[in-house]
Amino acid sequence: MSIDDEVIDVTKHFHVVDAFDMPRLQYDYHRKVFSKSNTPPTLLGTAKDKAEMYRDRLNLVKQRLLRHERFCPTAMHLDKQSYIKITPIKALIGHDTQHFTLFGMLTQLEEGKYFLEDDDAHIELHMTNFKFDVGLFTDGTFVIVAGIYENDRGFIVNDISFPPPEPRITTDIYFPHVDFCGFPQTVVDEKRLQLEEETNDNVFFVILSDVFLDQPKVMMHLRRIFEKYENEKIPFAFILIGNFSSGQTANAGLNPQQYRDNFNHLAELIGQFKAIATQSRFIVVPGAQDPWGGNLLPQTPIPDLFTTRLRQKVKHITFASNPCRIRYCTQDIVLFREDIQNRLWRNALIHPNIEDHPNPANHVVRTVIDQGHLCPLPLSIRPIYWSHDHALRLYPLPHMLILADHSASYGINYNGTHCLNPGSFANSDYIFMEYHPSRKSSQQL
């Protein structure tokens, strides 16, 4: 039997990478390449780390923007009207009452006043009569602004929008050999893996969020789910996402012994279903109320102290960080537990365009994907470890993005990425989702 005829064991092509194990890559704007940072990331970052965090975010979005066909002059563009030229803010001086298109970070340097900031300068924006489309424009998001420059007033905005995202296939063409996530290298040809992925309809993932292990009804419905799959098809993986307690965090008075007992009860429950316990993969991702991550992102995995029994009962189990990444054959999956919809909505500087786009999920998905970042919020609203900000990037775009939120569940395809929210298992009618990699689609159950 030749190598090409060998049967592919997909279990050997399933990997989970923690946020804290991801390589810290920085884009060199002059050489047009990604290189590994010379400074290893630390939890206690310096002022330089904070400055580099914003600079890296800007460079990452800018490099893909200037490659986009609408903003990149090529031999096909015979005149300036055939593409949109991005003008640096400092180049506006002396060009009064002329029309320009700018790119930068939307921010509030003064209370009640909006500014646009790029690499070298900032300018006040006057937004009284302007057009905008779908998205949640928060302090710190990167935007494209079109309008008129006036020396005495600043920049009069006519239109504001997010930078267009870059499809995964385009990123892979420009950076085919860059390891963005730190997954193990495979010796199997990618086309063979993709073929196996597309033809293997038996592989699916079960995704649940807000699995309150301290609530008897939750445990009862978990039992029903395990019974259902034990007697039908065994899922390739169960993805269990926090919070795992309906009470307070351990830092605020949750009883650690009770928290460990809850996981022990889960271990005993799974152990009653031998096929699931021995064949399915379990990935456990904490929520904000799970110990001991604090209020910063990325959040560390649930400590071993609480999970010893689960590790004994379940053959294949991984306790991952929040966020974390999964690779199944050729598909990249990002998991993130955060009530991102409410946070983005509450902190939007511009009232969302709900007249044309009434579905809140569309605004969330467009914002996260277009920004290329899981949490495009000010640090005062959602603190982040400065030197680990690269773990929250969405570049290249994943094939599937799980935004676990307590808001209503959804499944949306946007720019080649299937985005889903399984909803809150404990706070709804115990709904959950299945994801089928062969079809790149999900369904609510």
Tab-separated table of C-alpha atoms in Angstrom:
chain	number	residue	atom	x	y	z
A	1	MET	CA	0.000	0.000	0.000
A	2	SER	CA	1.383	3.405	-0.978
A	3	ILE	CA	1.436	6.396	1.329
A	4	ASP	CA	-1.351	8.021	-0.669
A	5	ASP	CA	-3.574	4.958	-0.148
A	6	GLU	CA	-3.149	4.838	3.618
A	7	VAL	CA	-6.267	5.508	5.672
A	8	ILE	CA	-6.096	8.831	7.505
A	9	ASP	CA	-6.754	8.679	11.244
A	10	VAL	CA	-8.459	12.025	11.878
A	11	THR	CA	-7.918	11.690	15.637
A	12	LYS	CA	-4.226	12.350	14.986
A	13	HIS	CA	-5.123	15.585	13.221
A	14	PHE	CA	-7.074	17.177	16.049
A	15	HIS	CA	-5.101	19.657	18.157
A	16	VAL	CA	-5.857	22.337	20.745
A	17	VAL	CA	-3.567	25.327	21.325
A	18	ASP	CA	-3.761	27.565	24.391
A	19	ALA	CA	-3.684	31.326	24.077
A	20	PHE	CA	-0.487	31.394	26.121
A	21	ASP	CA	1.273	28.975	23.755
A	22	MET	CA	0.643	30.953	20.576
A	23	PRO	CA	3.696	32.517	18.894
A	24	ARG	CA	3.895	36.282	19.203
A	25	LEU	CA	4.261	37.480	15.616
A	26	GLN	CA	4.717	41.074	14.503
A	27	TYR	CA	4.266	42.458	11.013
A	28	ASP	CA	7.259	44.306	9.548
A	29	TYR	CA	5.656	47.007	7.438
A	30	HIS	CA	8.853	47.737	5.482
A	31	ARG	CA	9.851	44.156	4.666
A	32	LYS	CA	6.225	42.987	4.286
A	33	VAL	CA	6.805	39.876	6.404
A	34	PHE	CA	5.815	38.462	9.780
A	35	SER	CA	8.574	37.789	12.258
A	36	LYS	CA	8.612	36.419	15.763
A	37	SER	CA	8.932	39.012	18.500
A	38	ASN	CA	12.311	39.162	20.218
A	39	THR	CA	10.572	39.799	23.544
A	40	PRO	CA	8.789	36.805	25.083
A	41	PRO	CA	5.269	37.652	26.317
A	42	THR	CA	4.756	38.106	30.046
A	43	LEU	CA	1.722	38.655	32.246
A	44	LEU	CA	3.227	41.785	33.769
A	45	GLY	CA	3.760	43.803	30.620
A	46	THR	CA	5.697	47.038	30.315
A	47	ALA	CA	4.669	50.373	28.813
A	48	LYS	CA	6.474	49.272	25.651
A	49	ASP	CA	4.220	46.206	25.452
A	50	LYS	CA	1.129	48.403	25.601
A	51	ALA	CA	2.414	50.694	22.844
A	52	GLU	CA	3.370	47.694	20.689
A	53	MET	CA	-0.070	46.167	21.229
A	54	TYR	CA	-1.801	49.111	19.532
A	55	ARG	CA	0.914	49.415	16.878
A	56	ASP	CA	0.646	45.722	16.026
A	57	ARG	CA	-3.142	45.961	15.771
A	58	LEU	CA	-2.832	48.937	13.427
A	59	ASN	CA	-0.174	47.331	11.227
A	60	LEU	CA	-2.103	44.075	10.979
A	61	VAL	CA	-5.258	45.779	9.698
A	62	LYS	CA	-3.365	48.275	7.546
A	63	GLN	CA	-1.325	45.674	5.658
A	64	ARG	CA	-4.426	43.768	4.603
A	65	LEU	CA	-6.285	47.000	3.767
A	66	LEU	CA	-3.579	48.266	1.416
A	67	ARG	CA	-3.594	44.904	-0.383
A	68	HIS	CA	-7.320	45.069	-1.018
A	69	GLU	CA	-8.272	45.701	-4.640
A	70	ARG	CA	-10.230	48.854	-3.775
A	71	PHE	CA	-7.248	50.469	-2.037
A	72	CYS	CA	-4.277	49.084	-3.967
A	73	PRO	CA	-3.031	50.853	-7.130
A	74	THR	CA	-2.087	48.342	-9.819
A	75	ALA	CA	-1.437	48.327	-13.538
A	76	MET	CA	-5.196	47.933	-13.984
A	77	HIS	CA	-5.789	51.292	-12.341
A	78	LEU	CA	-5.110	53.851	-15.069
A	79	ASP	CA	-6.272	56.860	-13.046
A	80	LYS	CA	-6.709	57.909	-9.435
A	81	GLN	CA	-10.490	57.599	-9.674
A	82	SER	CA	-10.267	53.839	-10.187
A	83	TYR	CA	-9.082	53.119	-6.638
A	84	ILE	CA	-9.349	54.727	-3.201
A	85	LYS	CA	-6.189	56.345	-1.912
A	86	ILE	CA	-5.574	56.262	1.840
A	87	THR	CA	-4.018	59.561	2.957
A	88	PRO	CA	-1.934	59.843	6.153
A	89	ILE	CA	-3.329	62.387	8.614
A	90	LYS	CA	-0.135	64.447	8.666
A	91	ALA	CA	-0.385	64.892	4.876
A	92	LEU	CA	-3.630	66.892	5.216
A	93	ILE	CA	-1.898	70.111	6.213
A	94	GLY	CA	-2.217	72.737	3.497
A	95	HIS	CA	-5.033	70.994	1.629
A	96	ASP	CA	-8.012	72.924	2.930
A	97	THR	CA	-11.543	71.991	1.726
A	98	GLN	CA	-10.307	68.959	-0.231
A	99	HIS	CA	-11.813	65.473	-0.101
A	100	PHE	CA	-9.746	62.652	1.472
A	101	THR	CA	-10.050	59.087	2.707
A	102	LEU	CA	-8.302	58.332	6.000
A	103	PHE	CA	-7.587	55.185	7.976
A	104	GLY	CA	-6.918	54.938	11.682
A	105	MET	CA	-8.227	54.174	15.155
A	106	LEU	CA	-11.451	55.786	16.311
A	107	THR	CA	-10.998	57.172	19.807
A	108	GLN	CA	-12.100	59.790	22.324
A	109	LEU	CA	-9.086	61.807	23.425
A	110	GLU	CA	-11.452	64.332	25.001
A	111	GLU	CA	-14.865	63.773	26.522
A	112	GLY	CA	-17.595	64.086	23.914
A	113	LYS	CA	-15.174	64.557	21.007
A	114	TYR	CA	-14.232	61.934	18.418
A	115	PHE	CA	-10.737	61.635	16.963
A	116	LEU	CA	-9.002	59.519	14.360
A	117	GLU	CA	-5.465	58.412	15.163
A	118	ASP	CA	-2.924	56.768	12.835
A	119	ASP	CA	0.815	56.024	13.066
A	120	ASP	CA	1.966	59.621	13.313
A	121	ALA	CA	-0.892	62.000	14.088
A	122	HIS	CA	-4.506	62.449	15.105
A	123	ILE	CA	-7.328	64.706	13.981
A	124	GLU	CA	-10.715	65.659	15.368
A	125	LEU	CA	-13.712	64.245	13.540
A	126	HIS	CA	-16.961	66.152	13.075
A	127	MET	CA	-19.740	63.597	12.656
A	128	THR	CA	-23.060	65.388	12.322
A	129	ASN	CA	-24.318	64.214	8.932
A	130	PHE	CA	-22.648	61.046	7.718
A	131	LYS	CA	-23.394	57.596	6.358
A	132	PHE	CA	-22.468	54.281	7.931
A	133	ASP	CA	-23.500	50.680	7.500
A	134	VAL	CA	-23.515	47.626	9.720
A	135	GLY	CA	-21.188	47.382	12.724
A	136	LEU	CA	-20.584	48.559	16.288
A	137	PHE	CA	-18.134	51.464	16.333
A	138	THR	CA	-16.456	51.476	19.733
A	139	ASP	CA	-13.508	53.394	21.127
A	140	GLY	CA	-10.444	51.615	19.727
A	141	THR	CA	-11.918	50.206	16.527
A	142	PHE	CA	-10.136	50.797	13.209
A	143	VAL	CA	-12.176	52.639	10.621
A	144	ILE	CA	-12.041	54.128	7.140
A	145	VAL	CA	-13.286	57.710	7.104
A	146	ALA	CA	-14.143	59.715	3.981
A	147	GLY	CA	-14.815	63.436	4.095
A	148	ILE	CA	-13.478	66.978	3.753
A	149	TYR	CA	-10.545	68.509	5.586
A	150	GLU	CA	-10.930	72.031	6.944
A	151	ASN	CA	-8.022	73.783	8.646
A	152	ASP	CA	-10.126	75.477	11.287
A	153	ARG	CA	-12.597	72.686	12.023
A	154	GLY	CA	-10.763	69.397	11.504
A	155	PHE	CA	-12.224	66.607	9.382
A	156	ILE	CA	-15.859	66.709	8.278
A	157	VAL	CA	-16.996	63.086	7.997
A	158	ASN	CA	-19.241	62.050	5.116
A	159	ASP	CA	-18.858	58.301	5.454
A	160	ILE	CA	-17.398	55.893	8.026
A	161	SER	CA	-16.940	52.139	7.668
A	162	PHE	CA	-14.856	49.212	8.841
A	163	PRO	CA	-11.883	47.965	6.794
A	164	PRO	CA	-12.898	45.073	4.523
A	165	PRO	CA	-11.810	41.668	5.858
A	166	GLU	CA	-9.319	39.503	4.039
A	167	PRO	CA	-10.571	36.008	3.078
A	168	ARG	CA	-8.601	33.118	4.535
A	169	ILE	CA	-7.640	31.870	1.083
A	170	THR	CA	-6.018	35.248	0.282
A	171	THR	CA	-3.997	35.278	3.500
A	172	ASP	CA	-2.776	31.741	2.806
A	173	ILE	CA	-1.567	32.850	-0.638
A	174	TYR	CA	0.472	35.763	0.730
A	175	PHE	CA	1.799	33.984	3.839
A	176	PRO	CA	1.737	30.245	3.035
A	177	HIS	CA	4.485	29.202	5.433
A	178	VAL	CA	3.759	31.419	8.452
A	179	ASP	CA	2.745	29.537	11.595
A	180	PHE	CA	0.298	31.963	13.188
A	181	CYS	CA	-1.112	29.644	15.864
A	182	GLY	CA	1.566	27.158	16.859
A	183	PHE	CA	-0.156	23.939	15.774
A	184	PRO	CA	1.980	20.804	15.282
A	185	GLN	CA	3.192	20.315	11.716
A	186	THR	CA	1.693	17.433	9.757
A	187	VAL	CA	3.417	15.236	7.185
A	188	VAL	CA	0.151	14.356	5.438
A	189	ASP	CA	-0.625	16.281	2.273
A	190	GLU	CA	-3.103	19.091	2.935
A	191	LYS	CA	-5.296	18.132	-0.034
A	192	ARG	CA	-5.677	14.586	1.301
A	193	LEU	CA	-6.611	15.961	4.710
A	194	GLN	CA	-9.141	18.297	3.164
A	195	LEU	CA	-10.673	15.476	1.153
A	196	GLU	CA	-10.994	13.348	4.291
A	197	GLU	CA	-12.503	16.308	6.119
A	198	GLU	CA	-15.113	16.928	3.398
A	199	THR	CA	-16.138	13.301	2.942
A	200	ASN	CA	-16.269	12.188	6.575
A	201	ASP	CA	-19.862	13.014	7.494
A	202	ASN	CA	-19.662	11.081	10.752
A	203	VAL	CA	-17.506	13.721	12.435
A	204	PHE	CA	-19.352	16.401	14.366
A	205	PHE	CA	-18.832	18.526	17.467
A	206	VAL	CA	-21.373	19.169	20.240
A	207	ILE	CA	-21.099	22.680	21.683
A	208	LEU	CA	-22.602	23.854	24.983
A	209	SER	CA	-22.089	27.129	26.852
A	210	ASP	CA	-23.025	28.177	30.398
A	211	VAL	CA	-23.023	24.636	31.750
A	212	PHE	CA	-23.957	25.351	35.373
A	213	LEU	CA	-22.830	22.170	37.102
A	214	ASP	CA	-24.358	23.294	40.412
A	215	GLN	CA	-27.903	23.196	38.990
A	216	PRO	CA	-29.703	19.801	39.124
A	217	LYS	CA	-31.753	20.561	35.986
A	218	VAL	CA	-28.570	21.213	34.011
A	219	MET	CA	-27.124	17.890	35.107
A	220	MET	CA	-30.398	16.161	34.236
A	221	HIS	CA	-30.362	17.583	30.695
A	222	LEU	CA	-26.679	16.727	30.315
A	223	ARG	CA	-27.590	13.127	31.131
A	224	ARG	CA	-30.268	13.181	28.434
A	225	ILE	CA	-27.760	14.517	25.905
A	226	PHE	CA	-25.224	11.800	26.753
A	227	GLU	CA	-27.945	9.127	26.567
A	228	LYS	CA	-29.036	10.407	23.168
A	229	TYR	CA	-25.547	10.257	21.657
A	230	GLU	CA	-24.527	7.024	23.406
A	231	ASN	CA	-27.439	5.311	21.643
A	232	GLU	CA	-26.936	7.044	18.277
A	233	LYS	CA	-23.737	8.528	16.840
A	234	ILE	CA	-20.820	9.232	19.132
A	235	PRO	CA	-19.675	12.871	18.704
A	236	PHE	CA	-16.076	13.373	17.746
A	237	ALA	CA	-15.836	16.101	20.377
A	238	PHE	CA	-17.813	17.762	23.151
A	239	ILE	CA	-16.937	21.431	23.630
A	240	LEU	CA	-18.037	22.521	27.107
A	241	ILE	CA	-17.794	26.263	27.707
A	242	GLY	CA	-18.212	28.125	31.013
A	243	ASN	CA	-19.404	29.534	33.184
A	244	PHE	CA	-19.559	26.270	35.104
A	245	SER	CA	-21.199	27.753	38.176
A	246	SER	CA	-24.271	29.920	38.563
A	247	GLY	CA	-22.792	31.507	41.693
A	248	GLN	CA	-19.993	33.956	42.281
A	249	THR	CA	-16.387	33.528	41.245
A	250	ALA	CA	-13.877	31.860	43.527
A	251	ASN	CA	-12.257	35.247	44.069
A	252	ALA	CA	-15.558	36.619	45.392
A	253	GLY	CA	-16.519	33.857	47.769
A	254	LEU	CA	-17.342	30.676	45.802
A	255	ASN	CA	-16.573	27.580	47.839
A	256	PRO	CA	-13.616	25.848	46.093
A	257	GLN	CA	-14.618	22.468	47.544
A	258	GLN	CA	-18.120	22.823	46.126
A	259	TYR	CA	-16.685	23.850	42.761
A	260	ARG	CA	-14.474	20.748	42.673
A	261	ASP	CA	-17.391	18.543	43.732
A	262	ASN	CA	-19.398	19.883	40.792
A	263	PHE	CA	-16.710	18.713	38.371
A	264	ASN	CA	-16.484	15.397	40.202
A	265	HIS	CA	-20.222	14.915	39.633
A	266	LEU	CA	-19.710	15.672	35.938
A	267	ALA	CA	-16.909	13.096	35.839
A	268	GLU	CA	-19.147	10.452	37.395
A	269	LEU	CA	-21.923	11.286	34.927
A	270	ILE	CA	-19.689	10.991	31.863
A	271	GLY	CA	-18.154	7.815	33.256
A	272	GLN	CA	-21.553	6.101	33.046
A	273	PHE	CA	-21.405	6.355	29.239
A	274	LYS	CA	-18.408	4.226	28.289
A	275	ALA	CA	-18.376	4.936	24.559
A	276	ILE	CA	-18.475	8.693	25.061
A	277	ALA	CA	-15.932	8.617	27.888
A	278	THR	CA	-13.437	6.619	25.831
A	279	GLN	CA	-14.036	7.806	22.250
A	280	SER	CA	-15.126	11.467	22.353
A	281	ARG	CA	-12.742	14.345	22.848
A	282	PHE	CA	-13.712	16.857	25.538
A	283	ILE	CA	-12.535	20.470	25.415
A	284	VAL	CA	-13.338	22.540	28.509
A	285	VAL	CA	-13.082	26.337	28.224
A	286	PRO	CA	-13.642	28.591	31.273
A	287	GLY	CA	-15.914	31.596	31.536
A	288	ALA	CA	-15.355	34.853	33.404
A	289	GLN	CA	-16.852	33.443	36.630
A	290	ASP	CA	-14.610	30.397	36.698
A	291	PRO	CA	-11.452	30.422	38.856
A	292	TRP	CA	-8.834	31.799	38.822
A	293	GLY	CA	-8.476	33.901	35.723
A	294	GLY	CA	-9.532	37.251	37.173
A	295	ASN	CA	-10.904	39.901	34.898
A	296	LEU	CA	-8.192	39.825	32.243
A	297	LEU	CA	-7.951	38.197	28.829
A	298	PRO	CA	-6.651	35.717	27.860
A	299	GLN	CA	-7.972	33.610	30.719
A	300	THR	CA	-5.969	30.666	32.013
A	301	PRO	CA	-7.423	27.125	31.987
A	302	ILE	CA	-9.320	25.787	34.982
A	303	PRO	CA	-6.679	24.664	37.531
A	304	ASP	CA	-5.848	20.967	37.881
A	305	LEU	CA	-6.981	21.126	41.512
A	306	PHE	CA	-10.610	21.010	40.379
A	307	THR	CA	-10.336	18.576	37.478
A	308	THR	CA	-8.456	15.516	38.745
A	309	ARG	CA	-11.486	13.205	38.691
A	310	LEU	CA	-12.474	14.313	35.180
A	311	ARG	CA	-9.008	13.521	33.874
A	312	GLN	CA	-9.302	10.046	35.381
A	313	LYS	CA	-12.768	9.308	33.976
A	314	VAL	CA	-12.450	10.807	30.484
A	315	LYS	CA	-9.796	9.377	28.205
A	316	HIS	CA	-9.354	12.394	25.920
A	317	ILE	CA	-9.897	15.704	27.701
A	318	THR	CA	-8.251	19.104	27.351
A	319	PHE	CA	-8.686	22.049	29.705
A	320	ALA	CA	-8.003	25.039	27.520
A	321	SER	CA	-7.622	28.777	27.931
A	322	ASN	CA	-10.158	31.412	26.941
A	323	PRO	CA	-9.784	32.005	24.048
A	324	CYS	CA	-8.214	28.913	22.512
A	325	ARG	CA	-7.800	27.412	19.049
A	326	ILE	CA	-8.586	24.031	17.574
A	327	ARG	CA	-7.352	22.506	14.344
A	328	TYR	CA	-9.270	19.619	12.855
A	329	CYS	CA	-7.529	18.359	9.695
A	330	THR	CA	-7.322	21.631	7.695
A	331	GLN	CA	-9.966	23.627	9.578
A	332	ASP	CA	-9.041	26.237	12.172
A	333	ILE	CA	-11.600	26.879	14.916
A	334	VAL	CA	-11.487	29.702	17.456
A	335	LEU	CA	-13.375	29.440	20.770
A	336	PHE	CA	-14.124	32.546	22.801
A	337	ARG	CA	-16.367	32.861	25.856
A	338	GLU	CA	-17.402	36.459	26.399
A	339	ASP	CA	-20.671	38.368	26.589
A	340	ILE	CA	-19.376	40.353	23.664
A	341	GLN	CA	-22.718	41.427	22.213
A	342	ASN	CA	-23.844	43.381	25.276
A	343	ARG	CA	-20.401	44.883	25.834
A	344	LEU	CA	-20.073	46.090	22.248
A	345	TRP	CA	-23.623	47.405	22.171
A	346	ARG	CA	-23.270	49.327	25.438
A	347	ASN	CA	-19.984	50.914	24.411
A	348	ALA	CA	-20.787	51.855	20.813
A	349	LEU	CA	-19.914	55.509	20.125
A	350	ILE	CA	-22.373	55.612	17.210
A	351	HIS	CA	-25.894	54.295	17.561
A	352	PRO	CA	-26.049	51.053	15.523
A	353	ASN	CA	-27.841	51.072	12.188
A	354	ILE	CA	-30.713	48.854	13.287
A	355	GLU	CA	-33.069	50.311	10.683
A	356	ASP	CA	-31.241	48.579	7.825
A	357	HIS	CA	-29.776	45.741	9.900
A	358	PRO	CA	-32.141	44.801	12.755
A	359	ASN	CA	-30.366	41.554	13.721
A	360	PRO	CA	-27.856	42.327	16.537
A	361	ALA	CA	-25.813	39.221	15.698
A	362	ASN	CA	-24.934	40.627	12.264
A	363	HIS	CA	-23.441	43.718	13.896
A	364	VAL	CA	-21.373	41.626	16.311
A	365	VAL	CA	-20.038	39.251	13.659
A	366	ARG	CA	-19.179	42.044	11.234
A	367	THR	CA	-17.414	44.032	13.950
A	368	VAL	CA	-15.282	41.142	15.213
A	369	ILE	CA	-14.371	39.816	11.758
A	370	ASP	CA	-13.704	43.226	10.177
A	371	GLN	CA	-11.557	44.295	13.129
A	372	GLY	CA	-9.655	41.011	13.086
A	373	HIS	CA	-9.859	40.926	16.875
A	374	LEU	CA	-12.021	39.008	19.326
A	375	CYS	CA	-12.496	41.896	21.736
A	376	PRO	CA	-12.368	45.338	20.048
A	377	LEU	CA	-13.146	47.234	23.245
A	378	PRO	CA	-11.237	49.818	25.309
A	379	LEU	CA	-8.913	48.322	27.925
A	380	SER	CA	-10.892	50.147	30.604
A	381	ILE	CA	-13.937	48.076	29.636
A	382	ARG	CA	-12.222	44.716	29.027
A	383	PRO	CA	-8.637	44.510	30.310
A	384	ILE	CA	-6.151	42.455	28.288
A	385	TYR	CA	-2.646	41.251	29.033
A	386	TRP	CA	-0.746	43.639	26.752
A	387	SER	CA	1.908	41.208	25.585
A	388	HIS	CA	-0.676	38.446	24.987
A	389	ASP	CA	-2.972	40.529	22.809
A	390	HIS	CA	-1.849	38.496	19.782
A	391	ALA	CA	-3.862	35.571	21.187
A	392	LEU	CA	-7.061	37.526	20.509
A	393	ARG	CA	-6.259	38.280	16.872
A	394	LEU	CA	-8.359	36.829	14.099
A	395	TYR	CA	-5.673	36.696	11.452
A	396	PRO	CA	-5.802	34.697	9.367
A	397	LEU	CA	-9.555	34.322	9.676
A	398	PRO	CA	-10.597	30.938	11.082
A	399	HIS	CA	-12.920	28.614	9.237
A	400	MET	CA	-15.211	28.539	12.254
A	401	LEU	CA	-15.605	31.025	15.101
A	402	ILE	CA	-17.463	30.207	18.317
A	403	LEU	CA	-18.554	33.391	20.104
A	404	ALA	CA	-20.121	31.855	23.201
A	405	ASP	CA	-22.466	34.502	24.577
A	406	HIS	CA	-25.528	34.437	26.814
A	407	SER	CA	-27.513	36.224	24.078
A	408	ALA	CA	-29.699	34.377	21.569
A	409	SER	CA	-28.005	31.622	19.562
A	410	TYR	CA	-27.175	32.057	15.883
A	411	GLY	CA	-25.162	30.646	13.013
A	412	ILE	CA	-23.926	33.139	10.405
A	413	ASN	CA	-21.568	32.775	7.445
A	414	TYR	CA	-19.461	35.839	6.732
A	415	ASN	CA	-16.447	36.150	4.460
A	416	GLY	CA	-15.715	32.435	4.504
A	417	THR	CA	-16.029	32.064	8.289
A	418	HIS	CA	-18.910	30.263	9.937
A	419	CYS	CA	-19.690	32.188	13.137
A	420	LEU	CA	-21.915	30.658	15.771
A	421	ASN	CA	-23.175	31.334	19.259
A	422	PRO	CA	-24.513	28.225	21.016
A	423	GLY	CA	-26.518	30.388	23.408
A	424	SER	CA	-26.765	29.846	27.143
A	425	PHE	CA	-27.503	26.210	27.951
A	426	ALA	CA	-28.560	26.923	31.539
A	427	ASN	CA	-30.507	30.130	30.894
A	428	SER	CA	-32.483	28.950	27.872
A	429	ASP	CA	-34.477	25.850	27.051
A	430	TYR	CA	-31.239	23.870	27.352
A	431	ILE	CA	-30.315	24.485	23.755
A	432	PHE	CA	-26.961	23.535	22.279
A	433	MET	CA	-25.411	23.205	18.843
A	434	GLU	CA	-23.823	20.659	16.578
A	435	TYR	CA	-21.095	21.663	14.144
A	436	HIS	CA	-20.368	19.486	11.092
A	437	PRO	CA	-16.891	20.171	9.639
A	438	SER	CA	-17.666	18.344	6.390
A	439	ARG	CA	-20.424	20.850	5.610
A	440	LYS	CA	-18.990	23.778	7.579
A	441	SER	CA	-22.432	24.324	9.036
A	442	SER	CA	-24.137	24.176	12.418
A	443	GLN	CA	-27.587	23.370	13.711
A	444	GLN	CA	-29.370	24.194	16.949
A	445	LEU	CA	-30.771	21.328	19.002
